[in-house]
Short mmCIF file of C-alpha atoms and ligand atoms in Angstrom, two decimals:
data_model
loop_
_atom_site.label_atom_id
_atom_site.label_comp_id
_atom_site.label_asym_id
_atom_site.label_seq_id
_atom_site.Cartn_x
_atom_site.Cartn_y
_atom_site.Cartn_z
CA UNK N 248 25.19 24.04 12.24
CA UNK N 249 23.92 20.94 13.81
CA UNK N 250 20.86 18.73 13.97
CA UNK N 251 20.08 15.39 15.15
CA UNK N 252 17.74 13.68 12.93
CA UNK N 253 15.04 11.18 14.83
CA UNK N 254 13.48 8.43 12.87
CA UNK N 255 15.73 8.75 9.79
CA UNK N 256 15.36 5.82 7.13
CA UNK N 257 18.78 4.68 6.29
CA UNK N 258 17.52 3.23 3.11
CA UNK N 259 16.38 6.38 1.33
CA UNK N 260 16.76 9.59 3.93
CA UNK N 261 20.38 9.02 4.82
CA UNK N 262 22.27 9.54 1.60
CA UNK N 263 19.64 12.81 1.05
CA UNK N 264 20.93 14.09 4.49
CA UNK N 265 24.69 13.34 3.90
CA UNK N 266 24.33 15.32 0.85
CA UNK N 267 22.79 18.00 2.30
CA UNK N 268 25.41 18.31 5.23
CA UNK N 269 28.15 18.41 2.74
CA UNK N 270 26.22 21.48 0.82
CA UNK N 271 25.06 23.49 3.70
CA UNK N 272 28.43 22.76 6.11
CA UNK N 273 25.97 20.85 8.54
CA UNK N 274 27.10 18.29 11.48
CA UNK N 275 24.19 15.96 11.78
CA UNK N 276 23.77 12.91 14.00
CA UNK N 277 21.01 10.55 13.75
CA UNK N 278 19.10 7.40 15.07
CA UNK N 279 16.18 5.42 13.36
CA UNK N 280 14.31 5.54 16.53
CA UNK N 281 11.64 7.82 17.19
CA UNK N 282 11.77 10.23 19.54
CA UNK N 283 10.85 9.33 23.43
CA UNK N 284 11.96 10.25 26.77
CA UNK N 285 14.31 7.18 26.45
CA UNK N 286 16.43 8.56 23.78
CA UNK N 287 15.82 12.41 24.31
CA UNK N 288 19.53 12.30 25.60
CA UNK N 289 20.87 11.64 22.12
CA UNK N 290 19.74 15.21 21.02
CA UNK N 291 22.10 16.71 23.76
CA UNK N 292 24.78 19.23 22.15
CA UNK N 293 22.56 19.77 19.31
CA UNK N 294 20.08 22.98 19.18
CA UNK N 295 17.90 21.52 16.44
CA UNK N 296 15.98 18.10 15.97
CA UNK N 297 13.96 16.74 13.21
CA UNK N 298 11.08 14.56 13.37
CA UNK N 299 8.54 12.70 11.51
CA UNK N 300 4.73 12.63 12.60
CA UNK N 301 5.35 10.77 16.09
CA UNK N 302 3.32 12.36 18.97
CA UNK N 303 5.41 15.31 20.79
CA UNK N 304 3.44 16.45 23.78
CA UNK N 305 4.33 18.86 26.09
CA UNK N 306 6.32 16.77 28.25
CA UNK N 307 8.60 15.70 25.49
CA UNK N 308 8.53 19.17 24.19
CA UNK N 309 9.76 20.18 27.86
CA UNK N 310 12.44 17.15 28.13
CA UNK N 311 13.68 18.42 24.63
CA UNK N 312 13.98 21.99 25.66
CA UNK N 313 15.72 20.89 28.79
CA UNK N 314 18.66 18.58 26.80
CA UNK N 315 19.31 22.39 24.57
CA UNK N 316 17.00 21.84 21.88
CA UNK N 317 15.49 25.28 20.65
CA UNK N 318 14.06 23.93 16.99
CA UNK N 319 12.01 21.19 16.61
CA UNK N 320 11.49 20.49 12.52
CA UNK N 321 9.02 18.44 11.48
CA UNK N 322 9.53 16.36 7.89
CA UNK N 323 6.23 16.53 7.49
CA UNK N 324 3.66 18.95 6.11
CA UNK N 325 0.62 18.39 8.95
CA UNK N 326 1.81 19.67 12.51
CA UNK N 327 -1.20 18.07 14.65
CA UNK N 328 1.53 15.81 16.41
CA UNK N 329 3.01 18.32 17.93
CA UNK N 330 1.78 20.29 21.11
CA UNK N 331 2.42 24.03 19.35
CA UNK N 332 0.72 26.22 22.01
CA UNK N 333 3.16 24.51 24.51
CA UNK N 334 6.40 24.85 22.45
CA UNK N 335 5.54 28.49 21.26
CA UNK N 336 5.04 29.64 25.18
CA UNK N 337 8.23 27.84 26.26
CA UNK N 338 10.52 29.44 23.24
CA UNK N 339 10.68 26.42 20.80
CA UNK N 340 11.20 27.09 17.60
CA UNK N 341 8.77 24.72 15.27
CA UNK N 342 8.92 24.51 11.37
CA UNK N 343 7.60 22.01 8.94
CA UNK N 344 7.63 21.49 5.23
CA UNK N 345 5.56 21.78 2.31
CA UNK N 346 6.07 19.86 -0.57
CA UNK N 347 4.37 19.44 -4.02
CA UNK N 348 0.65 18.80 -3.24
CA UNK N 349 0.34 16.77 -6.63
CA UNK N 350 2.08 13.57 -5.22
CA UNK N 351 -0.81 13.19 -2.56
CA UNK N 352 -3.53 14.34 -4.82
CA UNK N 353 -2.32 11.82 -7.48
CA UNK N 354 -2.73 8.90 -4.79
CA UNK N 355 -6.05 10.18 -3.93
CA UNK N 356 -6.99 9.98 -7.34
CA UNK N 357 -5.42 6.19 -7.66
CA UNK N 358 -7.32 5.39 -4.83
CA UNK N 359 -10.78 6.92 -6.44
CA UNK N 360 -10.04 4.68 -9.52
CA UNK N 361 -9.17 1.58 -7.75
CA UNK N 362 -12.06 1.98 -5.65
CA UNK N 363 -14.50 2.67 -8.24
CA UNK N 364 -13.09 -0.33 -10.29
CA UNK N 365 -12.81 -3.04 -7.65
CA UNK N 366 -9.14 -3.38 -8.42
CA UNK N 367 -8.26 -5.21 -5.28
CA UNK N 368 -10.82 -7.66 -5.72
CA UNK N 369 -10.05 -8.11 -8.88
CA UNK N 370 -6.39 -8.70 -8.49
CA UNK N 371 -6.75 -10.98 -5.61
CA UNK N 372 -9.18 -13.50 -7.43
CA UNK N 373 -6.66 -12.95 -10.79
CA UNK N 374 -4.11 -14.22 -8.53
CA UNK N 375 -6.28 -17.26 -7.75
CA UNK N 376 -6.76 -17.71 -11.28
CA UNK N 377 -10.44 -16.65 -11.16
CA UNK N 378 -10.46 -14.50 -14.04
CA UNK N 379 -14.32 -14.80 -14.27
CA UNK N 380 -16.17 -11.06 -14.32
CA UNK N 381 -18.59 -11.86 -11.39
CA UNK N 382 -18.38 -9.55 -8.55
CA UNK N 383 -16.04 -7.17 -10.56
CA UNK N 384 -18.49 -4.50 -12.27
CA UNK N 385 -17.02 -1.26 -11.95
CA UNK N 386 -18.19 2.39 -12.23
CA UNK N 387 -16.88 4.82 -14.69
CA UNK N 388 -15.45 8.24 -12.94
CA UNK N 389 -17.15 10.48 -15.66
CA UNK N 390 -20.23 9.16 -14.72
CA UNK N 391 -19.75 10.38 -10.86
CA UNK N 392 -20.07 13.36 -8.87
CA UNK N 393 -17.01 13.65 -6.40
CA UNK N 394 -16.86 15.72 -3.55
CA UNK N 395 -13.60 17.56 -2.36
CA UNK N 396 -13.70 18.41 1.68
CA UNK N 397 -10.93 20.68 1.93
CA UNK N 398 -9.39 23.05 -0.69
CA UNK N 399 -6.17 24.07 0.46
CA UNK N 400 -3.22 23.14 -1.95
CA UNK N 401 -3.98 19.19 -1.87
CA UNK N 402 -7.87 19.49 -2.24
CA UNK N 403 -7.30 22.25 -4.96
CA UNK N 404 -4.55 19.83 -7.26
CA UNK N 405 -7.13 17.01 -6.71
CA UNK N 406 -9.63 19.30 -8.11
CA UNK N 407 -7.31 20.57 -10.91
CA UNK N 408 -6.52 17.00 -11.84
CA UNK N 409 -9.91 15.70 -11.78
CA UNK N 410 -11.43 18.30 -14.16
CA UNK N 411 -10.04 16.61 -17.19
CA UNK N 412 -11.78 13.46 -16.05
CA UNK N 413 -15.40 14.60 -17.05
CA UNK N 414 -16.85 13.87 -13.53
CA UNK N 415 -18.84 16.56 -11.96
CA UNK N 416 -17.33 18.20 -8.84
CA UNK N 417 -18.47 19.87 -5.53
CA UNK N 418 -16.38 21.36 -2.92
CA UNK N 419 -16.62 21.89 0.74
CA UNK N 420 -14.39 24.36 2.36
CA UNK N 421 -14.91 26.86 5.31
CA UNK N 422 -13.12 29.11 3.31
CA UNK N 423 -13.57 28.78 -0.40
CA UNK N 424 -10.91 29.62 -2.99
CA UNK N 425 -12.61 32.03 -5.55
CA UNK N 426 -10.14 30.93 -8.41
CA UNK N 427 -11.62 27.15 -8.20
CA UNK N 428 -15.13 28.34 -8.71
CA UNK N 429 -14.91 27.81 -12.68
CA UNK N 430 -14.36 24.23 -12.38
CA UNK N 431 -16.11 22.94 -8.96
CA UNK N 432 -19.45 23.90 -7.64
CA UNK N 433 -18.90 25.05 -3.91
CA UNK N 434 -21.78 23.76 -1.58
CA UNK N 435 -22.43 23.40 1.90
CA UNK N 436 -21.13 19.99 3.86
CA UNK N 437 -24.73 18.55 4.08
CA UNK N 438 -25.51 18.70 0.07
CA UNK N 439 -21.95 17.70 -0.81
CA UNK N 440 -22.40 14.40 1.29
CA UNK N 441 -26.37 13.89 -0.03
CA UNK N 442 -25.26 14.72 -3.87
CA UNK N 443 -21.63 13.23 -3.92
CA UNK N 444 -20.78 9.26 -5.29
CA UNK N 445 -17.27 9.63 -4.46
CA UNK N 446 -15.99 11.85 -0.94
CA UNK N 447 -12.31 12.66 -0.91
CA UNK N 448 -10.86 14.31 2.41
CA UNK N 449 -8.29 16.90 2.40
CA UNK N 450 -9.03 18.94 5.37
CA UNK N 451 -6.64 19.41 8.07
CA UNK N 452 -6.62 17.81 11.72
CA UNK N 453 -8.07 20.44 13.77
CA UNK N 454 -10.17 20.27 16.95
CA UNK N 455 -13.25 21.43 14.54
CA UNK N 456 -12.80 18.24 11.89
CA UNK N 457 -12.62 15.39 14.90
CA UNK N 458 -15.01 12.98 13.10
CA UNK N 459 -16.15 15.07 10.33
CA UNK N 460 -17.52 11.83 8.86
CA UNK N 461 -19.25 10.26 11.51
CA UNK N 462 -22.88 8.23 11.92
CA UNK N 463 -25.14 11.38 10.90
CA UNK N 464 -22.64 12.30 8.04
CA UNK N 465 -22.63 8.60 6.87
CA UNK N 466 -26.63 8.50 7.28
CA UNK N 467 -26.90 11.07 4.77
CA UNK N 468 -24.65 9.79 2.17
CA UNK N 469 -25.96 8.34 -1.43
CA UNK N 470 -26.27 4.53 -1.11
CA UNK N 471 -22.96 3.06 -2.27
CA UNK N 472 -20.73 6.20 -1.54
CA UNK N 473 -16.76 5.67 -1.87
CA UNK N 474 -14.95 7.55 0.97
CA UNK N 475 -10.96 8.51 0.10
CA UNK N 476 -8.67 9.30 3.08
CA UNK N 477 -5.47 10.54 2.26
CA UNK N 478 -5.66 13.43 4.83
CA UNK N 479 -5.76 12.12 8.90
CA UNK N 480 -7.51 9.52 10.30
CA UNK N 481 -9.33 11.70 12.89
CA UNK N 482 -11.52 12.81 10.16
CA UNK N 483 -13.34 9.74 9.99
CA UNK N 484 -15.11 8.26 13.20
CA UNK N 485 -13.76 4.69 12.08
CA UNK N 486 -16.46 2.86 14.48
CA UNK N 487 -19.24 4.80 12.42
CA UNK N 488 -17.57 4.04 8.94
CA UNK N 489 -17.54 0.20 9.71
CA UNK N 490 -21.19 0.24 10.60
CA UNK N 491 -22.00 2.08 7.42
CA UNK N 492 -19.92 -0.43 5.32
CA UNK N 493 -21.47 -3.00 6.81
CA UNK N 494 -24.78 -1.68 5.92
CA UNK N 495 -24.03 -0.95 2.62
CA UNK N 496 -24.34 3.17 3.06
CA UNK N 497 -20.85 3.07 2.09
CA UNK N 498 -19.81 1.21 -1.04
CA UNK N 499 -16.14 1.33 -0.58
CA UNK N 500 -13.51 2.92 1.48
CA UNK N 501 -9.81 3.74 0.41
CA UNK N 502 -8.07 4.94 3.76
CA UNK N 503 -4.15 5.73 3.53
CA UNK N 504 -4.52 7.25 7.00
CA UNK N 505 -6.47 5.60 10.04
CA UNK N 506 -7.25 6.86 13.38
CA UNK N 507 -5.00 4.77 15.42
CA UNK N 508 -2.14 4.31 13.22
CA UNK N 509 0.21 5.66 15.64
CA UNK N 510 2.73 2.84 16.52
CA UNK N 511 2.04 1.01 13.30
CA UNK N 512 2.57 2.93 9.95
CA UNK N 513 6.16 3.29 9.22
CA UNK N 514 6.81 0.11 11.34
CA UNK N 515 7.94 -3.32 10.55
CA UNK N 516 5.20 -4.94 12.64
CA UNK N 517 5.31 -8.21 10.75
CA UNK N 518 4.62 -11.54 12.92
CA UNK N 519 3.26 -9.22 15.76
CA UNK N 520 -0.38 -9.49 17.09
CA UNK N 521 -1.59 -5.96 16.74
CA UNK N 522 -4.14 -4.47 18.98
CA UNK N 523 -5.96 -2.76 16.70
CA UNK N 524 -9.48 -4.65 16.10
CA UNK N 525 -10.97 -1.84 13.76
CA UNK N 526 -8.13 -2.29 11.52
CA UNK N 527 -8.49 -6.12 11.43
CA UNK N 528 -12.13 -5.99 10.59
CA UNK N 529 -11.45 -3.25 7.37
CA UNK N 530 -8.84 -5.30 6.47
CA UNK N 531 -11.17 -8.20 6.26
CA UNK N 532 -13.78 -6.31 3.81
CA UNK N 533 -13.52 -6.78 0.14
CA UNK N 534 -14.40 -3.39 -0.71
CA UNK N 535 -12.10 -1.35 1.50
CA UNK N 536 -8.21 -0.80 0.94
CA UNK N 537 -5.80 0.37 3.50
CA UNK N 538 -2.31 1.76 2.46
CA UNK N 539 0.21 2.82 5.54
CA UNK N 540 0.44 6.72 5.27
CA UNK N 541 2.29 6.13 1.88
CA UNK N 542 0.19 9.24 -0.30
CA UNK N 543 3.49 11.25 0.11
CA UNK N 544 6.17 8.90 -0.60
CA UNK N 545 7.90 9.71 -3.82
CA UNK N 546 11.42 10.25 -4.44
CA UNK N 547 11.03 14.03 -5.02
CA UNK N 548 9.08 14.51 -1.77
CA UNK N 549 11.53 12.52 0.28
CA UNK N 550 14.26 14.94 -0.89
CA UNK N 551 11.87 18.10 -0.47
CA UNK N 552 11.25 16.88 3.17
CA UNK N 553 14.96 16.61 4.02
CA UNK N 554 16.09 19.98 1.97
CA UNK N 555 13.52 22.30 3.24
CA UNK N 556 13.98 20.79 6.93
CA UNK N 557 17.80 21.80 6.57
CA UNK N 558 16.85 25.05 5.06
CA UNK N 559 14.21 26.06 7.94
CA UNK N 560 17.02 25.14 10.36
CA UNK N 561 19.54 27.38 8.17
CA UNK N 562 17.04 30.27 8.28
CA UNK N 563 15.93 30.15 11.54
CA UNK N 564 19.81 30.20 12.82
CA UNK N 565 20.66 33.46 10.49
CA UNK N 566 17.01 35.32 11.20
CA UNK N 567 16.13 34.81 7.43
CA UNK N 568 12.17 34.86 7.12
CA UNK N 569 10.86 31.52 5.96
CA UNK N 570 7.21 30.77 6.04
CA UNK N 571 7.93 27.11 6.97
CA UNK N 572 9.39 28.36 10.12
CA UNK N 573 5.85 28.82 12.51
CA UNK N 574 7.38 30.76 15.01
C1 COI H 781 2.42 15.15 5.91
O1 COI H 781 3.29 15.79 5.33
O2 COI H 781 1.93 15.67 6.87
C2 COI H 781 1.81 13.62 6.01
O3 COI H 781 0.92 13.29 6.60
C3 COI H 781 3.05 12.75 5.29
C4 COI H 781 4.21 12.17 6.71
C5 COI H 781 3.76 10.95 7.20
C6 COI H 781 5.31 12.38 6.45
#
């Protein structure tokens, strides 16, 4: 079995792939570069490649097919970066991973608490020896109504964890999870927006969800609402969010993902002039937290990502059913 790993992180993923290679009898090659037209040739002789969240459009999928690749395994839960229709059409297998949802759920809850307690501002000021209390008054989570948009695995974990925190819980999902109805009130989208002090996004990046939170959505929110996004950047119209923050309609935002994060997140761009004015603006706001798509990043998840990737490739080769192999 052979696998070529793109975008490998030598400081954490490489030892895991080495361990897996021994266990599975796998031969693997790797590069720290993300896949592009310029480095497709590196995969020659490898029937499977592993990628992370870089874009894989039809042309790039074709180029890999041309180099003999027949399986693209993404080390992510989301597959929105791959042209799945095209891959299926040309007979390229695609698989993804499914790490425990608690990791991202914990991070979302951390961002909710950080925003409600203005912790970025408190720590920034404390570093300058401003230990006064002015401007640092927080809100209690147990007094808040929290709205969870999307109740798949991660949204569900957020709800289960928050159920012990004393806050009222609302949820919106076109496919409600009956089992959750005892601890959460399902409602329609507009009611959730107009009722909740905190709104946390856990929906997939589908066409239907593009700019789910847009100008209209922000206009019906409770003044001072807190927005948390650990899902995908395209769920929020960033321009409309900036206006809503300037107006005070949105009281705080904590974003682990951004619309134009490609080419920035997961790279060290220190010292570069970044062509992303929206990000610069958001970073200048005292009530905004930006983190570079790190909600998934724990020891356990990094191992699971590598392990499930190798297993998917094995299962595909040996014709073993695996729900993570999409086709
Ligand atoms: C996913 O698994 O879909 C994520 O968003 C994490 C990814 C950046 C590795």
